[in-house]
XYZ file of C-alpha atoms in Angstrom:
591
model
C 6.862 52.884 25.756
C 9.086 50.731 27.926
C 7.323 50.417 31.284
C 7.961 48.594 34.514
C 6.468 48.022 37.915
C 7.212 50.985 40.179
C 7.149 48.936 43.371
C 9.758 46.556 41.992
C 12.298 49.279 41.397
C 11.426 51.064 44.606
C 12.425 47.999 46.593
C 15.904 49.399 46.035
C 15.070 52.158 48.503
C 15.331 51.901 52.234
C 12.031 50.548 53.605
C 12.191 52.520 56.833
C 12.372 56.041 55.394
C 9.192 57.887 56.231
C 8.082 60.764 54.017
C 5.072 63.014 54.106
C 3.205 63.018 50.801
C 0.331 65.341 49.806
C -3.014 63.533 49.713
C -3.499 64.478 46.048
C -0.370 62.560 45.143
C -1.471 59.529 47.139
C -4.832 59.538 45.412
C -3.139 59.768 42.026
C -1.215 56.563 42.718
C -3.297 54.525 45.196
C -1.555 51.214 44.464
C 1.946 52.414 45.301
C 3.845 51.759 48.488
C 4.557 54.724 50.797
C 8.059 54.965 49.350
C 6.711 54.900 45.806
C 4.184 57.563 46.732
C 7.006 59.843 47.853
C 8.363 59.689 44.303
C 4.991 59.778 42.586
C 5.467 63.395 41.526
C 8.726 65.308 41.520
C 8.347 69.010 41.135
C 10.430 70.494 38.306
C 10.322 74.257 38.159
C 6.656 75.197 38.067
C 5.215 71.910 36.795
C 4.784 68.325 37.933
C 6.255 65.512 35.877
C 4.802 61.978 35.613
C 6.202 59.849 38.371
C 7.547 57.039 36.178
C 9.820 59.318 34.121
C 11.382 60.789 37.244
C 11.607 57.363 38.810
C 13.710 56.150 35.915
C 15.980 59.158 36.105
C 16.387 58.796 39.842
C 17.165 55.088 39.747
C 19.512 55.405 36.785
C 21.344 58.337 38.310
C 21.810 56.961 41.810
C 22.055 53.220 41.208
C 23.087 52.288 37.688
C 25.151 55.442 37.136
C 26.804 56.318 40.418
C 29.633 54.075 41.585
C 29.268 55.432 45.139
C 25.718 54.143 45.480
C 25.399 50.685 44.067
C 26.837 48.207 41.653
C 24.770 46.431 39.043
C 26.247 42.979 38.654
C 25.184 41.205 35.494
C 26.449 37.783 34.524
C 23.935 37.272 31.746
C 22.951 33.761 30.773
C 20.593 33.136 27.849
C 18.763 29.852 27.343
C 18.277 28.033 24.047
C 14.906 29.687 23.511
C 16.544 33.116 23.699
C 15.295 34.142 27.140
C 17.358 35.470 30.024
C 17.819 33.255 33.048
C 15.782 34.635 35.954
C 18.904 34.355 38.102
C 20.950 36.368 35.640
C 20.485 39.899 36.947
C 20.691 41.000 40.530
C 21.660 44.117 42.391
C 23.843 44.413 45.433
C 25.195 47.376 47.319
C 28.839 48.231 47.892
C 28.752 47.442 51.625
C 30.544 50.693 52.308
C 29.444 53.723 54.247
C 28.968 56.897 52.283
C 31.391 59.670 53.175
C 30.684 63.354 53.672
C 31.787 64.428 50.201
C 29.466 61.911 48.558
C 26.613 63.064 50.782
C 27.183 66.644 49.579
C 26.820 65.463 45.973
C 23.627 63.601 46.837
C 22.192 66.651 48.560
C 22.935 68.915 45.577
C 21.266 66.602 43.093
C 18.389 65.986 45.481
C 17.719 69.715 45.689
C 17.897 69.971 41.917
C 15.056 67.469 41.518
C 13.193 68.653 44.638
C 13.589 65.404 46.565
C 14.242 65.117 50.273
C 18.026 64.507 50.552
C 17.447 62.063 53.390
C 15.528 59.794 51.029
C 18.526 59.556 48.723
C 20.945 59.267 51.622
C 19.155 56.274 53.073
C 18.803 54.807 49.612
C 22.529 55.133 49.062
C 23.588 53.677 52.410
C 21.190 50.725 52.490
C 23.821 48.005 52.274
C 22.746 45.116 54.447
C 21.065 42.808 51.951
C 21.106 41.432 48.440
C 17.974 42.517 46.643
C 15.584 39.995 45.149
C 16.623 39.491 41.548
C 13.166 38.205 40.649
C 11.733 41.675 41.267
C 14.139 43.199 38.729
C 14.198 40.442 36.148
C 11.211 41.479 33.964
C 12.215 45.093 33.220
C 15.922 44.397 32.876
C 15.836 41.126 30.962
C 13.292 42.419 28.465
C 15.926 44.644 26.844
C 18.097 41.609 26.193
C 15.274 39.333 25.074
C 13.852 41.917 22.668
C 17.175 43.335 21.548
C 15.424 46.509 20.454
C 14.376 48.293 23.641
C 17.569 50.266 24.032
C 16.317 53.029 21.769
C 13.376 53.538 24.103
C 15.714 53.752 27.090
C 17.804 56.270 25.179
C 14.762 58.342 24.309
C 13.693 58.335 27.950
C 17.101 59.279 29.325
C 18.202 61.838 26.756
C 15.329 64.195 27.468
C 16.449 67.430 29.088
C 14.232 68.517 31.949
C 14.380 72.069 33.256
C 14.752 71.898 37.014
C 14.624 74.706 39.510
C 18.433 74.797 39.810
C 19.283 74.365 36.116
C 19.319 71.731 33.421
C 20.273 68.127 34.101
C 20.832 65.748 31.206
C 20.755 61.978 31.552
C 22.187 59.791 28.838
C 21.615 56.214 27.784
C 24.987 54.956 28.912
C 23.273 53.774 32.093
C 21.519 51.063 30.119
C 24.844 49.583 29.045
C 25.432 48.584 32.676
C 23.050 45.732 32.007
C 25.855 44.014 30.142
C 28.972 45.530 31.625
C 30.091 45.042 35.195
C 33.222 47.158 35.548
C 34.538 44.912 38.326
C 33.865 41.455 36.882
C 33.972 42.103 33.103
C 31.803 39.066 32.428
C 28.684 38.529 30.377
C 27.098 35.559 28.636
C 29.533 33.273 30.431
C 32.552 34.728 28.590
C 35.487 35.824 30.712
C 36.995 38.907 29.100
C 39.791 39.033 31.635
C 41.424 36.423 29.395
C 40.854 38.287 26.134
C 43.127 41.261 26.619
C 46.355 42.024 28.438
C 44.889 45.118 30.095
C 41.390 43.888 30.969
C 40.643 43.770 34.678
C 43.607 45.952 35.580
C 43.864 49.532 36.707
C 46.337 52.031 35.331
C 48.350 51.506 38.519
C 48.664 47.724 38.259
C 49.333 47.874 34.516
C 52.161 50.365 35.082
C 53.595 48.212 37.869
C 53.633 45.244 35.513
C 55.484 47.175 32.795
C 57.939 48.818 35.193
C 58.719 45.434 36.733
C 59.846 44.200 33.313
C 61.804 47.368 32.547
C 63.630 47.760 35.854
C 64.497 44.063 35.950
C 66.007 44.239 32.450
C 67.880 47.469 33.201
C 69.203 45.933 36.413
C 70.843 43.265 34.241
C 72.389 45.899 31.969
C 69.817 45.598 29.200
C 68.410 48.204 26.822
C 64.703 48.432 26.109
C 62.887 50.029 23.212
C 59.252 50.913 23.898
C 56.817 51.864 21.135
C 53.755 53.876 22.161
C 50.935 53.605 19.624
C 48.193 56.150 19.113
C 45.031 55.350 17.190
C 43.561 58.345 15.383
C 40.271 59.069 17.207
C 40.194 55.489 18.430
C 36.724 55.225 19.977
C 35.127 57.219 17.157
C 36.628 55.106 14.359
C 35.530 51.597 15.397
C 33.487 50.310 12.413
C 30.142 48.772 13.318
C 30.167 45.757 11.004
C 33.681 44.659 11.963
C 32.892 45.040 15.669
C 29.728 42.959 15.355
C 31.646 40.264 13.473
C 34.182 40.070 16.304
C 31.390 39.720 18.862
C 29.974 36.845 16.833
C 33.394 35.213 16.430
C 34.110 35.130 20.162
C 30.867 33.236 20.713
C 28.441 35.734 22.225
C 24.795 34.739 22.133
C 22.938 36.241 19.140
C 20.532 38.028 21.505
C 23.371 39.872 23.209
C 25.018 40.651 19.880
C 21.702 42.087 18.688
C 21.383 44.140 21.883
C 24.865 45.618 21.428
C 24.163 46.287 17.758
C 21.053 48.263 18.710
C 23.019 50.061 21.395
C 25.791 51.372 19.118
C 23.838 51.935 15.892
C 20.955 54.238 15.044
C 22.642 57.291 16.575
C 22.928 60.739 15.006
C 24.649 64.030 15.717
C 24.210 67.759 15.162
C 26.483 70.783 15.404
C 25.291 73.820 17.304
C 26.633 77.343 16.760
C 24.952 79.807 19.123
C 21.241 79.143 18.511
C 21.635 77.524 15.092
C 21.723 73.773 14.502
C 23.064 71.866 11.543
C 21.151 69.074 9.869
C 21.190 65.745 11.664
C 23.685 63.211 10.321
C 23.894 59.497 11.143
C 26.821 58.144 13.155
C 28.493 55.535 10.955
C 31.255 54.350 13.288
C 32.478 54.476 16.866
C 31.314 53.456 20.308
C 29.673 56.017 22.652
C 32.217 58.051 24.576
C 31.764 57.668 28.333
C 29.715 54.491 28.107
C 30.499 51.687 30.540
C 30.317 49.197 27.697
C 32.536 51.191 25.308
C 35.990 50.328 26.744
C 35.025 46.649 26.874
C 33.920 46.734 23.243
C 37.194 48.396 22.288
C 39.148 45.760 24.224
C 37.287 43.042 22.341
C 37.940 44.787 19.043
C 41.701 45.082 19.652
C 42.117 41.773 21.500
C 44.156 40.272 18.638
C 47.058 42.692 19.057
C 48.835 40.956 22.004
C 48.771 37.697 20.071
C 50.137 39.361 16.941
C 53.224 40.725 18.685
C 53.853 37.771 21.014
C 54.899 35.593 18.058
C 57.918 37.897 17.686
C 58.817 37.674 21.372
C 57.561 41.209 21.988
C 55.625 42.201 25.122
C 52.415 44.210 24.909
C 50.522 46.259 27.476
C 47.049 47.580 26.675
C 44.613 49.807 28.532
C 41.640 50.577 26.280
C 43.156 52.579 23.390
C 46.548 53.076 25.095
C 48.846 50.428 23.621
C 52.583 50.003 24.045
C 54.918 47.214 22.983
C 58.509 46.713 24.109
C 61.465 44.377 23.878
C 64.887 44.046 25.464
C 67.281 44.858 22.607
C 70.521 42.888 22.863
C 71.158 42.199 19.165
C 70.049 43.211 15.699
C 67.653 40.250 15.668
C 65.785 41.819 18.589
C 65.500 45.097 16.685
C 64.167 43.260 13.625
C 61.643 41.414 15.794
C 60.344 44.680 17.261
C 60.095 46.216 13.777
C 58.156 43.147 12.612
C 55.734 43.602 15.519
C 55.220 47.258 14.533
C 54.497 46.226 10.948
C 52.058 43.551 12.142
C 50.079 46.114 14.152
C 50.066 48.472 11.165
C 48.706 45.718 8.904
C 46.053 44.901 11.492
C 45.002 48.566 11.762
C 44.597 48.809 7.982
C 42.658 45.551 7.749
C 40.307 46.466 10.601
C 39.901 50.138 9.599
C 41.371 51.623 12.762
C 44.149 53.918 11.475
C 47.249 54.751 13.491
C 48.515 58.303 13.938
C 52.156 58.360 12.802
C 53.068 61.721 14.439
C 51.767 60.545 17.825
C 53.318 57.063 17.743
C 56.584 57.432 19.664
C 59.810 55.571 20.419
C 60.891 55.576 24.064
C 64.408 54.220 24.668
C 65.551 52.950 28.073
C 69.083 51.911 29.012
C 72.678 53.032 29.146
C 73.217 52.760 25.407
C 72.672 56.131 23.749
C 72.559 54.632 20.267
C 68.913 54.683 19.256
C 67.560 52.199 16.756
C 65.383 53.402 13.895
C 61.837 52.044 13.595
C 59.289 52.723 10.891
C 55.513 52.858 10.770
C 55.042 52.175 7.102
C 57.349 54.653 5.375
C 57.470 57.072 8.316
C 60.334 56.869 10.797
C 59.120 57.058 14.376
C 60.315 60.039 16.373
C 61.830 59.447 19.797
C 61.006 61.232 23.025
C 62.757 61.574 26.377
C 59.548 62.186 28.338
C 56.257 60.370 27.970
C 52.880 60.443 29.695
C 51.971 56.795 30.193
C 48.467 56.155 31.584
C 48.568 59.474 33.412
C 52.092 59.031 34.819
C 54.807 61.307 33.432
C 58.188 59.561 33.291
C 61.539 60.088 31.602
C 64.184 57.800 30.140
C 65.815 57.466 33.580
C 62.498 56.076 34.897
C 62.245 58.829 37.482
C 58.992 60.599 38.196
C 60.241 64.040 39.216
C 58.201 65.705 36.472
C 55.118 63.763 37.544
C 55.561 64.847 41.170
C 55.922 68.460 40.055
C 52.746 68.278 37.947
C 50.535 66.693 40.606
C 51.919 68.977 43.326
C 51.000 72.022 41.257
C 47.495 70.673 40.609
C 46.959 69.766 44.256
C 48.234 73.140 45.467
C 45.756 74.845 43.156
C 42.914 72.773 44.641
C 44.011 73.667 48.191
C 43.838 77.335 47.248
C 40.352 76.880 45.789
C 39.119 75.063 48.899
C 39.935 77.987 51.181
C 38.690 80.495 48.637
C 35.360 78.692 48.198
C 34.611 77.527 51.756
C 34.177 80.117 54.470
C 33.670 77.595 57.261
C 35.984 77.467 60.252
C 35.123 73.859 60.985
C 38.303 71.734 60.819
C 36.178 68.641 60.183
C 34.599 70.092 57.036
C 37.878 71.437 55.672
C 39.656 68.154 56.379
C 36.928 66.282 54.505
C 37.439 68.591 51.537
C 41.200 68.030 51.691
C 40.880 64.249 51.868
C 38.271 64.192 49.102
C 39.828 66.563 46.571
C 43.546 66.922 47.315
C 44.742 63.544 48.512
C 43.513 61.623 45.433
C 45.634 63.900 43.238
C 48.756 63.320 45.317
C 48.325 59.652 46.121
C 46.763 57.839 43.188
C 49.324 55.409 41.810
C 51.782 56.190 44.601
C 53.197 52.664 44.336
C 54.264 53.573 40.789
C 55.822 57.023 41.236
C 56.940 56.851 44.885
C 59.395 59.778 45.003
C 63.072 59.066 45.620
C 64.696 62.494 45.445
C 64.461 64.838 48.415
C 63.237 67.593 46.111
C 60.215 65.566 44.965
C 59.434 64.415 48.502
C 59.574 67.990 49.799
C 57.465 69.212 46.887
C 54.667 66.746 47.670
C 54.838 67.236 51.441
C 54.665 71.005 50.894
C 51.090 70.657 49.639
C 49.872 69.192 52.933
C 52.001 71.646 54.892
C 50.371 74.485 52.985
C 46.910 73.121 53.759
C 47.543 72.711 57.504
C 49.098 76.194 57.666
C 46.068 77.747 55.965
C 43.774 75.749 58.254
C 45.654 76.915 61.355
C 45.444 80.536 60.196
C 41.720 80.119 59.487
C 41.237 78.970 63.095
C 43.698 81.205 64.970
C 44.279 84.203 62.727
C 47.432 85.573 61.097
C 49.772 85.014 64.032
C 52.794 83.684 62.150
C 55.067 83.876 65.189
C 52.926 81.348 67.070
C 52.120 79.083 64.127
C 53.570 75.650 65.013
C 55.782 73.707 62.591
C 54.334 71.255 60.088
C 54.777 68.053 62.117
C 52.927 69.550 65.095
C 50.089 70.712 62.836
C 49.869 67.207 61.360
C 49.579 65.732 64.845
C 47.024 68.352 65.875
C 44.772 67.582 62.918
C 45.552 63.820 62.967
C 46.917 63.765 59.421
C 49.719 61.301 58.645
C 52.537 62.471 56.431
C 52.452 61.622 52.746
C 55.550 59.465 53.173
C 53.765 57.281 55.731
C 50.696 56.921 53.524
C 52.829 55.908 50.521
C 54.518 53.236 52.637
C 51.074 51.973 53.572
C 50.060 51.812 49.906
C 53.236 49.820 49.194
C 52.476 47.270 51.898
C 48.828 46.939 50.890
C 49.687 46.437 47.218
C 52.375 43.886 48.109
C 49.821 41.964 50.177
C 47.304 42.058 47.320
C 49.861 40.738 44.840
C 51.090 37.977 47.154
C 47.575 36.876 48.134
C 46.229 37.093 44.575
C 43.743 39.888 45.237
C 44.762 41.833 42.112
C 45.110 40.708 38.524
C 48.908 40.533 38.617
C 50.947 37.306 38.538
C 52.546 36.835 41.947
C 55.593 35.001 40.594
C 56.435 37.990 38.416
C 57.207 40.047 41.522
C 57.972 37.595 44.319
C 58.773 33.960 44.919
C 56.214 32.760 47.445
C 56.724 29.623 49.499
C 54.223 28.141 51.988
C 55.063 28.511 55.646
C 53.716 27.170 58.923
C 55.857 29.363 61.150
C 55.179 32.727 62.728
C 54.364 35.425 60.204
C 51.547 33.874 58.258
C 50.917 31.164 55.676
C 53.579 32.289 53.180
C 57.096 33.666 52.925
C 58.437 35.755 50.074
C 61.844 36.067 48.481
C 63.054 38.346 45.700
C 66.260 38.866 43.792
C 68.782 41.314 45.211
C 69.026 44.516 43.172
C 72.272 45.599 41.533
C 71.303 49.180 40.712
C 69.737 52.006 42.679
C 66.916 52.146 40.124
C 65.871 48.584 40.859
C 66.410 48.845 44.622
C 64.072 51.836 44.810
C 61.363 50.209 42.679
C 58.179 48.855 44.234
C 59.195 45.172 44.293
C 62.309 45.753 46.396
C 60.978 48.743 48.314
C 57.736 47.115 49.446
C 59.154 43.593 49.718
C 61.801 44.533 52.269
C 59.274 46.301 54.517
C 56.786 43.453 54.065
C 59.407 40.989 55.345
C 59.930 43.070 58.494
C 56.184 43.247 59.017
C 55.712 39.482 58.590
C 58.502 38.746 61.076
C 56.925 40.964 63.708
C 53.249 40.044 63.329
C 51.092 37.146 62.213
C 49.520 38.337 58.988
C 45.711 38.057 58.844
C 43.776 36.749 55.853
C 41.348 39.691 55.852
C 42.471 42.739 53.887
C 40.701 45.092 56.310
C 42.493 43.534 59.292
C 45.770 43.689 57.399
C 45.334 47.429 56.773
C 44.779 48.022 60.488
C 47.894 45.987 61.222
C 49.883 48.098 58.748
C 48.704 51.294 60.461
C 49.885 49.923 63.792
C 53.224 48.827 62.338
C 53.919 52.182 60.689
C 53.052 54.132 63.846
C 55.441 51.990 65.866
C 58.148 52.411 63.223
C 57.763 56.196 63.016
């Protein structure tokens, strides 16, 4: 069995949390620290489980698994003798305070495993130091050095334990965090931000990059053909041998390649119908769904595609298995080039055993020309569509997001209804936390991409918050419709800014990130930045004047014009946190 020192892992917990432990438990583990003793036995239903099994589950769940608790950074470095560098693995916290919604989640899981919620709360919010990597090196590095310990981690984490409040299942995807840092995307000294077009970008920044190309071309009177590819069961079809060969070809250390091979192979599956189970069958292809490492492995596997299409002058945008290519079509040669790129991707998919789905591969035409070109995937002509869902954003051939605004408004309104149906509290603070935690993310994620232009879409989104504040006012003061104040007064009463103001803030923050290089987007693609020693900060931006309303309402023009006014009025700070406070002040003064 894979074992480790309990005290080493328990250094992750807050040292000042005091817990009362039964004397029997202390006697059973006399060498443990007081914090370790508090975890020495966790009661599950009517029985006590060995402390080390629960310790693993607790640490995996609240540190390696939960993005709100901690981040496991791993820039693995292996020496010539095949051993991990003792400086390779270390753990740091997010340096952020935990909010009320996250605390509720912690409390629920804590009750499920019969642990004092305060223990987990202090564990989660302990963010004032970098933990000693030497304490964690032996248990974590051993999986890399051996290359065969993953199965034991899987066996440990896949056990289902019956708790008092139900069944909780923990999977082995936590172990893949040893190699995959979702924020740095680095291991064994290889920088995978350079391997793929989409690596290191969010859906928001990737959409901004594509829309920048499209709106700029349309502003010049161009016509763009976009091809959206769909791999048939992409993550489940990745062949093991071909994936391992790609890992070897990009220069990963044999130990890490062996670790990944053990991670993805040796799995099996069963089918359950009621209480009957089928025979177990081996998994012969695919990467585990939901694993932190899986998208990175898929990016590595498909990393050749941008290079294949670039030789034809075709642009490519990738986000895991979502791939689109596009080209400004001004002549028949451009159409032939795009068709050649499609054929190249088809040949690649056949060679690397990752088949494309012809019915789901679509043509999306943008521009004034209504004459659509014909493109073929093999012998099948691609069907065109006027509406597409691209990385979660629904857009049409006019590049408006009215349908997207309608969809998210309906979803958010449904959540508002469920909040008031599920929570009986009259506390405005609790209801506002629920609104900010569950409703706002639906309305605001990617707001720089879909920022509504039409009055109908703006009213539709604002109506969600108006509905919430009206329900909240009625919850506090009763059904007195005659004395219910209008929406803007309710917003002021509950200190909630309008959605329009928050979207303008997102625009200014994203513009600052692009200009200062804080996101993985090329600054010169959006703005021309020149150094400055005058009032307004260390740089000045310029951008091309738009000719069409589509371009003038896009992020580059929309945010750039407001950013110029902000930089003329204030000296821009270097700190992002200070800049956000400055934006809040600027928007309040401009309201």
